[in-house]
Tab-separated table of C-alpha atoms in Angstrom:
chain	number	residue	atom	x	y	z
A	20	MET	CA	-40.901	17.881	-0.282
A	21	SER	CA	-39.779	21.167	1.242
A	22	ASP	CA	-36.520	22.744	0.189
A	23	THR	CA	-34.996	21.794	3.569
A	24	ALA	CA	-36.121	18.177	3.289
A	25	GLU	CA	-34.605	17.935	-0.172
A	26	ARG	CA	-31.292	19.337	0.941
A	27	VAL	CA	-31.191	17.060	3.995
A	28	ALA	CA	-31.911	14.032	1.829
A	29	LYS	CA	-29.159	14.963	-0.589
A	30	ILE	CA	-26.598	15.217	2.222
A	31	VAL	CA	-27.736	11.818	3.586
A	32	VAL	CA	-27.373	10.157	0.150
A	33	GLU	CA	-23.907	11.642	-0.288
A	34	HIS	CA	-22.605	10.792	3.173
A	35	LEU	CA	-24.070	7.277	3.609
A	36	GLY	CA	-23.835	6.190	-0.029
A	37	VAL	CA	-27.425	4.962	-0.055
A	38	GLU	CA	-30.074	4.983	-2.838
A	39	ALA	CA	-32.010	8.225	-2.911
A	40	ASP	CA	-35.424	6.449	-2.842
A	41	LYS	CA	-34.555	4.895	0.536
A	42	VAL	CA	-34.044	8.293	2.128
A	43	THR	CA	-37.671	9.005	3.113
A	44	GLN	CA	-38.580	11.347	5.999
A	45	ASP	CA	-39.466	8.293	8.120
A	46	ALA	CA	-36.171	6.488	7.449
A	47	SER	CA	-34.080	5.818	10.587
A	48	PHE	CA	-30.405	6.562	10.074
A	49	ILE	CA	-29.308	3.435	11.976
A	50	ASP	CA	-32.099	0.901	11.283
A	51	ASP	CA	-32.929	1.749	7.637
A	52	LEU	CA	-29.866	3.498	6.194
A	53	GLY	CA	-27.027	1.494	7.777
A	54	ALA	CA	-25.461	4.461	9.667
A	55	ASP	CA	-23.521	4.053	12.905
A	56	SER	CA	-23.255	6.558	15.737
A	57	LEU	CA	-20.171	8.187	14.158
A	58	ASP	CA	-21.948	8.553	10.801
A	59	ILE	CA	-24.639	10.527	12.635
A	60	VAL	CA	-22.074	12.778	14.230
A	61	GLU	CA	-20.721	13.465	10.707
A	62	LEU	CA	-24.195	14.038	9.304
A	63	VAL	CA	-25.012	16.532	12.041
A	64	MET	CA	-21.795	18.384	11.214
A	65	ALA	CA	-22.814	18.407	7.530
A	66	PHE	CA	-26.322	19.765	8.402
A	67	GLU	CA	-24.769	22.512	10.576
A	68	GLU	CA	-22.540	23.506	7.682
A	69	GLU	CA	-25.253	23.387	5.019
A	70	PHE	CA	-27.896	25.275	6.979
A	71	GLY	CA	-25.790	27.489	9.241
A	72	VAL	CA	-27.474	26.142	12.329
A	73	GLU	CA	-25.889	24.863	15.525
A	74	ILE	CA	-27.105	21.482	16.635
A	75	PRO	CA	-25.959	20.880	20.285
A	76	ASP	CA	-25.091	17.325	21.406
A	77	ASP	CA	-28.272	16.817	23.464
A	78	ALA	CA	-30.424	17.823	20.475
A	79	ALA	CA	-28.343	15.676	18.089
A	80	GLU	CA	-28.946	12.644	20.243
A	81	LYS	CA	-32.675	12.986	19.608
A	82	ILE	CA	-32.279	13.048	15.824
A	83	THR	CA	-32.784	9.425	14.730
A	84	THR	CA	-34.720	9.830	11.474
A	85	VAL	CA	-34.326	11.985	8.374
A	86	GLY	CA	-37.584	13.681	9.375
A	87	ASP	CA	-36.212	14.542	12.832
A	88	ALA	CA	-33.282	16.298	11.184
A	89	THR	CA	-35.494	18.179	8.780
A	90	LYS	CA	-37.803	19.262	11.554
A	91	TYR	CA	-35.016	20.441	13.813
A	92	ILE	CA	-33.404	22.465	11.021
A	93	GLU	CA	-36.686	24.095	9.990
A	94	GLU	CA	-37.403	25.127	13.518
A	95	HIS	CA	-33.917	26.527	14.192
A	96	LYS	CA	-32.525	27.955	10.986
A	97	GLY	CA	-32.165	31.743	10.901
B	12	MET	CA	7.390	-26.084	10.809
B	13	ARG	CA	4.487	-25.887	8.390
B	14	ARG	CA	5.291	-24.779	4.865
B	15	VAL	CA	3.831	-21.495	3.534
B	16	VAL	CA	2.867	-20.753	-0.062
B	17	VAL	CA	1.526	-17.802	-2.023
B	18	THR	CA	-1.809	-18.455	-3.668
B	19	GLY	CA	-3.197	-15.008	-4.443
B	20	LEU	CA	-1.887	-11.572	-5.568
B	21	GLY	CA	-3.322	-8.047	-5.562
B	22	LEU	CA	-1.723	-4.794	-6.753
B	23	VAL	CA	-2.568	-1.119	-7.003
B	24	THR	CA	0.449	0.727	-8.516
B	25	PRO	CA	1.353	3.722	-10.618
B	26	LEU	CA	1.521	1.267	-13.518
B	27	GLY	CA	-1.917	-0.248	-13.047
B	28	GLY	CA	-4.971	-0.771	-10.877
B	29	ASP	CA	-4.423	-4.587	-10.933
B	30	VAL	CA	-1.716	-7.241	-11.186
B	31	GLU	CA	-1.715	-7.937	-14.901
B	32	THR	CA	-1.801	-4.305	-16.112
B	33	THR	CA	1.001	-3.427	-13.722
B	34	TRP	CA	3.130	-6.389	-14.660
B	35	ALA	CA	2.621	-5.902	-18.447
B	36	ASN	CA	3.654	-2.280	-18.151
B	37	LEU	CA	6.636	-3.068	-15.951
B	38	ILE	CA	7.934	-5.708	-18.374
B	39	ALA	CA	7.354	-3.342	-21.332
B	40	GLY	CA	9.636	-0.801	-19.624
B	41	GLU	CA	6.961	1.802	-18.935
B	42	SER	CA	7.413	4.438	-16.156
B	43	GLY	CA	4.707	5.554	-13.778
B	44	ALA	CA	6.308	8.883	-13.122
B	45	GLY	CA	5.000	12.305	-14.080
B	46	PRO	CA	4.325	15.808	-12.741
B	47	ILE	CA	2.296	15.783	-9.446
B	48	THR	CA	-1.439	16.289	-10.254
B	49	ARG	CA	-2.893	15.498	-6.799
B	50	PHE	CA	-2.224	18.999	-5.580
B	51	ASP	CA	-0.535	22.234	-6.735
B	52	ALA	CA	3.114	21.407	-6.169
B	53	SER	CA	4.544	24.482	-7.827
B	54	ASN	CA	6.087	25.760	-4.558
B	55	GLN	CA	7.728	22.479	-3.747
B	56	LYS	CA	11.365	21.555	-4.332
B	57	CYS	CA	10.130	18.257	-5.786
B	58	THR	CA	7.230	18.481	-8.276
B	59	ILE	CA	7.166	14.921	-9.575
B	60	ALA	CA	5.876	11.574	-8.324
B	61	CYS	CA	4.610	8.163	-9.442
B	62	GLU	CA	0.882	8.592	-8.793
B	63	VAL	CA	-1.759	5.868	-9.045
B	64	LYS	CA	-3.719	6.875	-12.143
B	65	PRO	CA	-7.429	7.894	-12.131
B	66	LYS	CA	-9.959	5.367	-13.417
B	67	ASP	CA	-10.355	6.990	-16.843
B	68	HIS	CA	-6.647	6.413	-17.533
B	69	PRO	CA	-5.796	3.122	-19.399
B	70	TRP	CA	-3.750	2.062	-16.360
B	71	GLY	CA	-6.176	3.596	-13.945
B	72	PHE	CA	-7.497	2.406	-10.550
B	73	ASP	CA	-11.251	2.287	-9.940
B	74	PRO	CA	-11.882	2.539	-6.176
B	75	ASP	CA	-15.603	1.750	-6.709
B	76	LYS	CA	-14.859	-1.806	-7.691
B	77	ARG	CA	-14.228	-3.129	-4.182
B	78	VAL	CA	-14.482	-0.326	-1.686
B	79	ASP	CA	-17.815	0.951	-0.354
B	80	HIS	CA	-18.635	4.540	-1.143
B	81	LYS	CA	-19.025	5.338	2.583
B	82	VAL	CA	-15.659	3.841	3.459
B	83	GLN	CA	-13.961	5.800	0.670
B	84	ARG	CA	-15.245	9.033	2.178
B	85	GLN	CA	-14.024	8.179	5.680
B	86	VAL	CA	-10.540	6.835	5.125
B	87	ASP	CA	-7.194	7.937	3.638
B	88	PRO	CA	-6.240	6.649	0.153
B	89	PHE	CA	-3.712	4.145	1.526
B	90	ILE	CA	-6.593	2.239	3.108
B	91	VAL	CA	-8.667	2.299	-0.087
B	92	TYR	CA	-5.691	0.932	-2.063
B	93	GLY	CA	-5.184	-1.742	0.633
B	94	ILE	CA	-8.801	-2.884	0.694
B	95	ASP	CA	-8.898	-3.194	-3.042
B	96	ALA	CA	-5.561	-5.065	-3.279
B	97	ALA	CA	-6.716	-7.454	-0.516
B	98	GLY	CA	-9.924	-8.116	-2.468
B	99	GLN	CA	-7.941	-8.770	-5.667
B	100	ALA	CA	-5.709	-11.227	-3.847
B	101	LEU	CA	-8.674	-13.114	-2.290
B	102	GLU	CA	-10.461	-13.321	-5.684
B	103	ASP	CA	-7.231	-14.493	-7.338
B	104	ALA	CA	-6.831	-17.227	-4.661
B	105	GLY	CA	-10.458	-18.303	-5.051
B	106	LEU	CA	-11.072	-17.609	-1.305
B	107	THR	CA	-14.014	-15.208	-1.403
B	108	ASP	CA	-16.428	-17.832	-0.066
B	109	MET	CA	-14.924	-19.447	3.050
B	110	SER	CA	-16.721	-21.278	5.876
B	111	GLU	CA	-16.968	-19.748	9.347
B	112	ALA	CA	-14.347	-22.213	10.621
B	113	GLU	CA	-11.922	-21.126	7.845
B	114	LYS	CA	-12.576	-17.514	8.555
B	115	GLU	CA	-11.559	-18.080	12.216
B	116	ARG	CA	-8.228	-19.323	10.886
B	117	THR	CA	-7.757	-16.461	8.417
B	118	GLY	CA	-5.947	-13.222	9.398
B	119	CYS	CA	-4.290	-10.091	8.096
B	120	SER	CA	-0.852	-8.628	8.356
B	121	ILE	CA	-1.117	-5.428	6.293
B	122	GLY	CA	0.824	-2.413	7.299
B	123	SER	CA	1.955	1.022	6.090
B	124	GLY	CA	5.054	3.084	6.700
B	125	ILE	CA	3.426	6.360	7.459
B	126	GLY	CA	-0.327	5.924	7.341
B	127	GLY	CA	-2.866	8.617	6.712
B	128	LEU	CA	-0.683	11.689	6.328
B	129	PRO	CA	-2.930	13.492	3.819
B	130	GLY	CA	-5.854	13.200	6.238
B	131	ILE	CA	-3.723	14.357	9.181
B	132	GLU	CA	-2.604	17.329	7.208
B	133	TYR	CA	-6.111	18.225	6.093
B	134	GLU	CA	-7.650	17.896	9.575
B	135	SER	CA	-4.793	19.798	11.204
B	136	VAL	CA	-5.479	22.765	8.934
B	137	ASN	CA	-9.153	22.312	9.534
B	138	LEU	CA	-8.730	22.365	13.290
B	139	HIS	CA	-6.687	25.594	13.185
B	140	GLU	CA	-8.994	27.361	10.741
B	141	ARG	CA	-12.437	26.215	11.923
B	142	GLY	CA	-11.984	24.765	15.406
B	143	PRO	CA	-12.157	21.371	17.103
B	144	GLY	CA	-15.837	20.934	16.504
B	145	ARG	CA	-15.228	20.624	12.744
B	146	VAL	CA	-12.771	17.746	12.941
B	147	SER	CA	-14.274	14.608	11.363
B	148	PRO	CA	-15.488	11.865	13.721
B	149	HIS	CA	-13.805	9.427	11.300
B	150	PHE	CA	-10.491	11.242	11.601
B	151	VAL	CA	-8.674	8.733	13.846
B	152	HIS	CA	-9.732	5.402	12.505
B	153	GLY	CA	-9.574	6.682	8.904
B	154	ARG	CA	-5.853	7.328	9.287
B	155	LEU	CA	-4.501	4.583	11.553
B	156	ILE	CA	-2.069	2.212	9.962
B	157	ASN	CA	-3.728	-1.011	11.203
B	158	LEU	CA	-7.044	0.000	9.616
B	159	ILE	CA	-6.430	-1.801	6.329
B	160	THR	CA	-6.279	-4.965	8.336
B	161	GLY	CA	-9.270	-3.817	10.404
B	162	GLN	CA	-11.380	-2.874	7.354
B	163	VAL	CA	-10.556	-6.021	5.454
B	164	GLN	CA	-11.309	-8.346	8.431
B	165	ILE	CA	-14.640	-6.623	9.015
B	166	LYS	CA	-15.499	-6.734	5.265
B	167	TYR	CA	-14.782	-10.450	4.918
B	168	GLY	CA	-15.447	-11.709	8.480
B	169	PHE	CA	-11.919	-12.867	9.182
B	170	MET	CA	-11.265	-13.588	12.828
B	171	GLY	CA	-7.631	-14.750	12.786
B	172	PRO	CA	-4.543	-12.663	13.622
B	173	ASN	CA	-5.255	-8.947	13.221
B	174	HIS	CA	-1.703	-7.553	12.753
B	175	ALA	CA	-0.095	-4.482	11.111
B	176	VAL	CA	3.612	-3.798	10.742
B	177	VAL	CA	5.132	-0.284	10.840
B	178	THR	CA	8.769	-0.427	9.785
B	179	ALA	CA	9.021	2.446	7.356
B	180	CYS	CA	10.118	1.219	3.921
B	181	SER	CA	10.602	-2.383	5.128
B	182	THR	CA	6.924	-2.614	6.161
B	183	GLY	CA	5.777	-4.637	3.150
B	184	ALA	CA	8.508	-7.212	3.448
B	185	HIS	CA	8.189	-7.591	7.277
B	186	SER	CA	4.393	-7.969	6.828
B	187	ILE	CA	4.812	-10.917	4.530
B	188	GLY	CA	7.598	-12.422	6.622
B	189	ASP	CA	5.668	-12.082	9.903
B	190	ALA	CA	2.501	-13.493	8.323
B	191	ALA	CA	4.424	-16.474	6.936
B	192	ARG	CA	5.717	-17.206	10.406
B	193	MET	CA	2.200	-17.021	11.856
B	194	ILE	CA	1.137	-19.736	9.477
B	195	ALA	CA	4.329	-21.704	10.070
B	196	MET	CA	3.650	-21.484	13.808
B	197	ASP	CA	0.067	-22.591	13.395
B	198	ASP	CA	-1.505	-19.267	14.484
B	199	ALA	CA	-3.484	-19.196	11.230
B	200	ASP	CA	-3.973	-21.212	8.010
B	201	VAL	CA	-4.467	-18.270	5.656
B	202	MET	CA	-3.037	-14.734	5.906
B	203	LEU	CA	-3.492	-11.681	3.704
B	204	ALA	CA	-0.139	-9.935	3.945
B	205	GLY	CA	1.396	-6.774	2.455
B	206	GLY	CA	1.500	-3.036	2.666
B	207	ALA	CA	0.109	0.187	1.265
B	208	GLU	CA	1.122	3.840	1.166
B	209	SER	CA	-0.190	7.128	-0.158
B	210	THR	CA	1.657	10.262	0.973
B	211	ILE	CA	1.749	12.274	-2.221
B	212	ASN	CA	0.450	15.330	-0.413
B	213	PRO	CA	2.133	18.709	0.358
B	214	LEU	CA	3.439	17.632	3.794
B	215	GLY	CA	4.688	14.251	2.590
B	216	ILE	CA	6.585	15.671	-0.385
B	217	ALA	CA	7.958	18.619	1.613
B	218	GLY	CA	9.029	16.316	4.488
B	219	PHE	CA	10.977	13.858	2.255
B	220	ALA	CA	12.370	16.753	0.212
B	221	GLN	CA	13.665	18.475	3.383
B	222	ALA	CA	15.214	15.160	4.443
B	223	ARG	CA	17.109	15.288	1.103
B	224	ALA	CA	15.648	11.931	0.176
B	225	LEU	CA	13.809	12.902	-2.993
B	226	ASN	CA	15.077	13.578	-6.506
B	227	MET	CA	14.856	17.322	-6.961
B	228	SER	CA	17.075	17.830	-10.020
B	229	MET	CA	14.914	16.241	-12.712
B	230	ASN	CA	11.559	17.861	-12.180
B	231	ASP	CA	11.489	18.592	-15.900
B	232	ARG	CA	12.211	14.927	-16.804
B	233	PRO	CA	10.043	12.898	-14.420
B	234	LYS	CA	10.437	9.569	-16.203
B	235	GLU	CA	14.210	9.811	-15.971
B	236	ALA	CA	14.344	10.798	-12.300
B	237	SER	CA	14.310	7.302	-10.720
B	238	ARG	CA	17.612	5.767	-11.933
B	239	PRO	CA	19.021	3.245	-9.474
B	240	TYR	CA	22.780	2.438	-9.857
B	241	ASP	CA	23.193	5.227	-12.431
B	242	ARG	CA	25.937	7.699	-11.805
B	243	ASN	CA	23.473	10.613	-12.103
B	244	ARG	CA	20.983	9.345	-9.552
B	245	ASP	CA	20.253	11.791	-6.718
B	246	GLY	CA	17.200	10.718	-4.777
B	247	PHE	CA	14.026	8.653	-4.980
B	248	VAL	CA	10.725	9.420	-6.676
B	249	MET	CA	7.688	9.086	-4.379
B	250	GLY	CA	5.291	6.321	-5.375
B	251	GLU	CA	1.964	5.127	-3.955
B	252	GLY	CA	-0.197	2.106	-3.994
B	253	ALA	CA	-0.564	-1.314	-2.355
B	254	GLY	CA	0.613	-4.902	-2.714
B	255	ILE	CA	-1.074	-7.731	-0.885
B	256	VAL	CA	-0.597	-11.535	-1.160
B	257	VAL	CA	-2.580	-14.476	0.087
B	258	LEU	CA	-0.345	-16.751	2.085
B	259	GLU	CA	-1.612	-20.261	2.776
B	260	GLU	CA	-0.460	-23.378	4.544
B	261	TYR	CA	0.973	-25.658	1.902
B	262	GLU	CA	-1.013	-28.874	2.592
B	263	ARG	CA	-4.252	-26.898	2.692
B	264	ALA	CA	-3.467	-25.137	-0.565
B	265	LYS	CA	-2.526	-28.391	-2.223
B	266	ALA	CA	-5.657	-30.188	-0.970
B	267	ARG	CA	-7.991	-27.619	-2.392
B	268	GLY	CA	-6.135	-27.555	-5.636
B	269	ALA	CA	-5.058	-23.952	-5.369
B	270	ARG	CA	-2.715	-22.388	-7.907
B	271	ILE	CA	0.581	-22.109	-6.022
B	272	TYR	CA	2.728	-19.247	-7.232
B	273	ALA	CA	5.706	-19.743	-4.901
B	274	GLU	CA	6.784	-20.822	-1.428
B	275	VAL	CA	8.057	-18.412	1.170
B	276	THR	CA	11.205	-20.267	2.332
B	277	GLY	CA	13.342	-17.517	3.942
B	278	TYR	CA	12.874	-14.456	6.049
B	279	GLY	CA	15.656	-12.410	7.608
B	280	LEU	CA	15.460	-9.343	9.884
B	281	SER	CA	18.079	-7.032	11.315
B	282	GLY	CA	18.859	-3.498	12.513
B	283	ASP	CA	21.639	-1.189	11.415
B	284	ALA	CA	22.257	0.406	14.833
B	285	TYR	CA	23.828	3.313	12.952
B	286	HIS	CA	21.758	6.299	11.769
B	287	VAL	CA	18.078	7.368	11.543
B	288	THR	CA	18.019	7.863	7.750
B	289	ALA	CA	21.454	6.796	6.374
B	290	PRO	CA	22.249	3.116	5.944
B	291	HIS	CA	25.280	1.629	7.553
B	292	PRO	CA	28.151	2.614	5.160
B	293	GLU	CA	29.212	-1.028	4.788
B	294	GLY	CA	25.670	-2.357	4.595
B	295	LYS	CA	26.259	-4.550	7.561
B	296	GLY	CA	22.609	-4.700	8.534
B	297	ALA	CA	21.497	-5.511	5.006
B	298	GLU	CA	24.045	-8.260	4.913
B	299	LEU	CA	22.748	-9.774	8.159
B	300	ALA	CA	19.173	-9.783	6.932
B	301	MET	CA	20.100	-11.455	3.620
B	302	ARG	CA	22.292	-14.061	5.344
B	303	MET	CA	19.469	-14.928	7.782
B	304	ALA	CA	16.902	-15.311	4.936
B	305	LEU	CA	19.223	-17.521	2.893
B	306	ARG	CA	20.097	-19.682	5.965
B	307	LYS	CA	16.416	-20.179	6.711
B	308	ALA	CA	15.786	-21.173	3.112
B	309	GLY	CA	18.822	-23.477	3.104
B	310	LEU	CA	20.213	-21.711	0.045
B	311	GLY	CA	23.680	-20.351	-0.739
B	312	PRO	CA	25.523	-18.427	-3.478
B	313	GLY	CA	24.539	-19.743	-6.885
B	314	ASP	CA	20.988	-20.686	-5.797
B	315	ILE	CA	19.367	-17.270	-6.243
B	316	ASP	CA	18.279	-16.333	-9.782
B	317	TYR	CA	16.749	-12.936	-9.232
B	318	ILE	CA	17.120	-10.238	-6.638
B	319	ASN	CA	14.625	-7.397	-6.400
B	320	ALA	CA	16.832	-4.778	-4.834
B	321	HIS	CA	15.778	-2.097	-2.411
B	322	GLY	CA	17.603	0.237	-4.837
B	323	THR	CA	15.843	3.573	-4.235
B	324	SER	CA	17.957	5.622	-6.666
B	325	THR	CA	20.011	7.189	-3.840
B	326	MET	CA	23.691	6.786	-2.804
B	327	ALA	CA	22.577	3.762	-0.720
B	328	ASP	CA	22.165	1.702	-3.925
B	329	THR	CA	25.863	0.833	-4.134
B	330	ILE	CA	26.014	0.133	-0.423
B	331	GLU	CA	23.274	-2.525	-0.882
B	332	LEU	CA	25.079	-3.885	-3.971
B	333	ALA	CA	28.297	-4.266	-2.066
B	334	ALA	CA	26.488	-6.190	0.672
B	335	VAL	CA	24.790	-8.495	-1.889
B	336	LYS	CA	28.258	-9.169	-3.398
B	337	ARG	CA	29.629	-10.150	0.013
B	338	VAL	CA	26.759	-12.570	0.478
B	339	LEU	CA	26.454	-14.051	-3.072
B	340	GLY	CA	29.828	-13.318	-4.680
B	341	ASP	CA	31.122	-10.620	-7.034
B	342	ASP	CA	28.971	-11.900	-9.857
B	343	LEU	CA	26.056	-12.342	-7.514
B	344	GLY	CA	26.331	-16.096	-8.118
B	345	GLY	CA	24.866	-15.606	-11.600
B	346	ALA	CA	21.734	-13.864	-10.298
B	347	SER	CA	20.145	-10.927	-12.100
B	348	MET	CA	19.372	-7.954	-9.839
B	349	SER	CA	17.033	-5.061	-10.726
B	350	SER	CA	15.302	-2.171	-8.994
B	351	THR	CA	11.691	-1.801	-10.086
B	352	LYS	CA	11.589	1.488	-8.205
B	353	SER	CA	12.975	2.841	-11.489
B	354	ALA	CA	9.461	2.342	-12.921
B	355	ILE	CA	6.997	2.673	-10.039
B	356	GLY	CA	8.945	4.897	-7.648
B	357	HIS	CA	9.310	4.195	-3.967
B	358	LEU	CA	6.082	2.988	-2.410
B	359	LEU	CA	7.567	3.278	1.104
B	360	GLY	CA	5.511	0.891	3.299
B	361	GLY	CA	4.007	-0.721	0.209
B	362	ALA	CA	7.344	-1.208	-1.572
B	363	GLY	CA	8.411	-4.514	-0.082
B	364	ALA	CA	5.056	-6.210	-0.756
B	365	VAL	CA	4.674	-4.840	-4.276
B	366	GLU	CA	8.234	-5.887	-5.082
B	367	ALA	CA	7.633	-9.376	-3.550
B	368	ILE	CA	4.790	-9.749	-6.018
B	369	PHE	CA	7.139	-8.770	-8.868
B	370	CYS	CA	9.503	-11.498	-7.671
B	371	ILE	CA	6.654	-14.004	-7.685
B	372	LEU	CA	5.591	-12.977	-11.240
B	373	ALA	CA	9.217	-13.297	-12.333
B	374	ILE	CA	8.986	-16.935	-11.129
B	375	ARG	CA	5.648	-17.435	-12.849
B	376	ASP	CA	6.686	-16.016	-16.246
B	377	GLN	CA	10.434	-16.793	-16.144
B	378	ILE	CA	11.300	-13.155	-16.933
B	379	VAL	CA	12.953	-10.446	-14.793
B	380	PRO	CA	11.861	-6.806	-14.902
B	381	PRO	CA	14.341	-4.110	-15.881
B	382	THR	CA	16.115	-1.267	-14.122
B	383	LEU	CA	15.044	1.765	-16.116
B	384	ASN	CA	17.310	4.698	-16.808
B	385	LEU	CA	20.479	2.725	-16.020
B	386	ILE	CA	22.568	4.368	-18.687
B	387	ASP	CA	25.849	5.191	-16.967
B	388	PRO	CA	26.374	2.489	-14.299
B	389	ASP	CA	28.135	3.663	-11.125
B	390	GLU	CA	31.443	2.260	-9.913
B	391	GLY	CA	31.113	-1.152	-8.296
B	392	THR	CA	28.536	-2.423	-10.761
B	393	GLU	CA	30.981	-4.021	-13.189
B	394	GLY	CA	30.357	-7.703	-13.827
B	395	VAL	CA	26.795	-7.582	-12.287
B	396	ASP	CA	23.583	-8.093	-14.253
B	397	LEU	CA	21.441	-5.159	-13.164
B	398	VAL	CA	18.983	-5.794	-16.027
B	399	PRO	CA	19.448	-2.307	-17.596
B	400	LEU	CA	16.541	-0.781	-19.576
B	401	LYS	CA	14.895	-4.003	-20.847
B	402	ALA	CA	13.242	-7.002	-19.195
B	403	LYS	CA	15.145	-10.246	-19.625
B	404	LYS	CA	13.965	-13.827	-20.125
B	405	ARG	CA	15.851	-16.202	-17.882
B	406	GLN	CA	15.408	-19.160	-15.528
B	407	VAL	CA	13.947	-18.004	-12.211
B	408	ARG	CA	13.563	-20.661	-9.493
B	409	ALA	CA	14.544	-18.735	-6.378
B	410	VAL	CA	14.301	-15.009	-5.604
B	411	LEU	CA	15.563	-12.642	-2.969
B	412	ASN	CA	13.690	-9.448	-2.070
B	413	ASN	CA	15.407	-6.721	-0.024
B	414	SER	CA	13.753	-3.860	1.881
B	415	PHE	CA	15.430	-1.334	4.147
B	416	GLY	CA	13.899	1.552	6.046
B	417	PHE	CA	14.525	4.682	8.099
B	418	GLY	CA	15.455	3.827	11.656
B	419	GLY	CA	17.913	1.195	10.282
B	420	THR	CA	15.392	-1.577	9.736
B	421	ASN	CA	16.141	-4.369	7.241
B	422	ALA	CA	14.101	-7.302	5.917
B	423	SER	CA	14.853	-9.892	3.256
B	424	LEU	CA	12.528	-12.516	1.871
B	425	VAL	CA	13.462	-15.650	-0.104
B	426	MET	CA	10.760	-17.241	-2.253
B	427	GLN	CA	11.003	-20.298	-4.468
B	428	LYS	CA	9.179	-22.056	-7.263
B	429	VAL	CA	7.266	-25.084	-6.029
B	430	ASP	CA	7.647	-28.168	-8.312
């Protein structure tokens, strides 16, 4: 797992209170990890904070899995 | 009208994370007061409070027992306390496994006086320092007063009345009274009722200190600071926590063989129409509430064995006492009256419900809790049993619980042993 993927997974575990082994790159926030739309808003804010990236609303809407988040961050971080 | 009984109890208080720990400490004369640890209070005029203890403390509260990790992160502490106390009460009543039809007839009336002040304070600073885009998406529903009721009904699938009272320090008593009426009026068969509060944060302490409501003269002696009826009292000590009861229609409770703690037989409500923070100097509003509750219960002077006073450790204590005397007689008709705020502080919106539970436990165990620190009783207390310093064994068949709040709001509950 890349450093980014690890840090993303750690944030997801912490915010959603789920078991670490469930947080695979394929896991869907809503379908697999029990998040609701507000949880995703909160996660996106936490990613922005952790990685110093800005994730605009239209991009955030397309982030539905852990892998989507990792990919976006790797492509956009400074 | 249908009869309403109490079949379950739940407590989170500065004396314990559950009912039995709290009650044992209260009867033993322990105090929950101490220096504020929740934040650095060194620049405050008041530096003491009755905090709920962390889980590694012998009297501590473990939020992980009944509240999801995710919910804990999203909501203010008063909601966490409320969800836990509601769970305790349901478990105590044996009602954690109800049918869908029963759940449709089960509701909540759980309020708070102030709600999520610590979260409002935090996000306000956050907004100013970091901008609107950094405010939590859970900010609003994690602070709203009706969100104990909301969270509990979602957690357990209850679809009955979804109600939350906001009447400052009368909230807990009004919550129980209103819920009892909902059952009596056939709106529901089971109600979780009570209140919760947690405002031991810089803004909460500063606000009550500026309103000259808190004790600020005994910061070096926290356990002595809450001293209702004592000549040296000069303000309340902030408490926090939650108290929630299960109320149930009597025939239903009897049919399922539930343990019945007490019956809610009287509820009185009134307003002072006088001042935003000070009580009416003659306690007229308090008197009206007590008289209404006793009339509904069909009881008079001599019938009440124990009164859990509002008794905040302010000048208002003797105003309340004078009103009780007018209602029950100069000797209170033989009743004992104590203020348990001397031990747990003032839980504001949680106070009335926590104290109603103390009344119920007094009926269960035939013992009344003490008024701590009552060493030099003030004028007007002669000939009255205020249960100074030590708990007292006595017959307890009927109890009166008083709660009064800012805005001139008054509530009294009468509860009785069911034979």
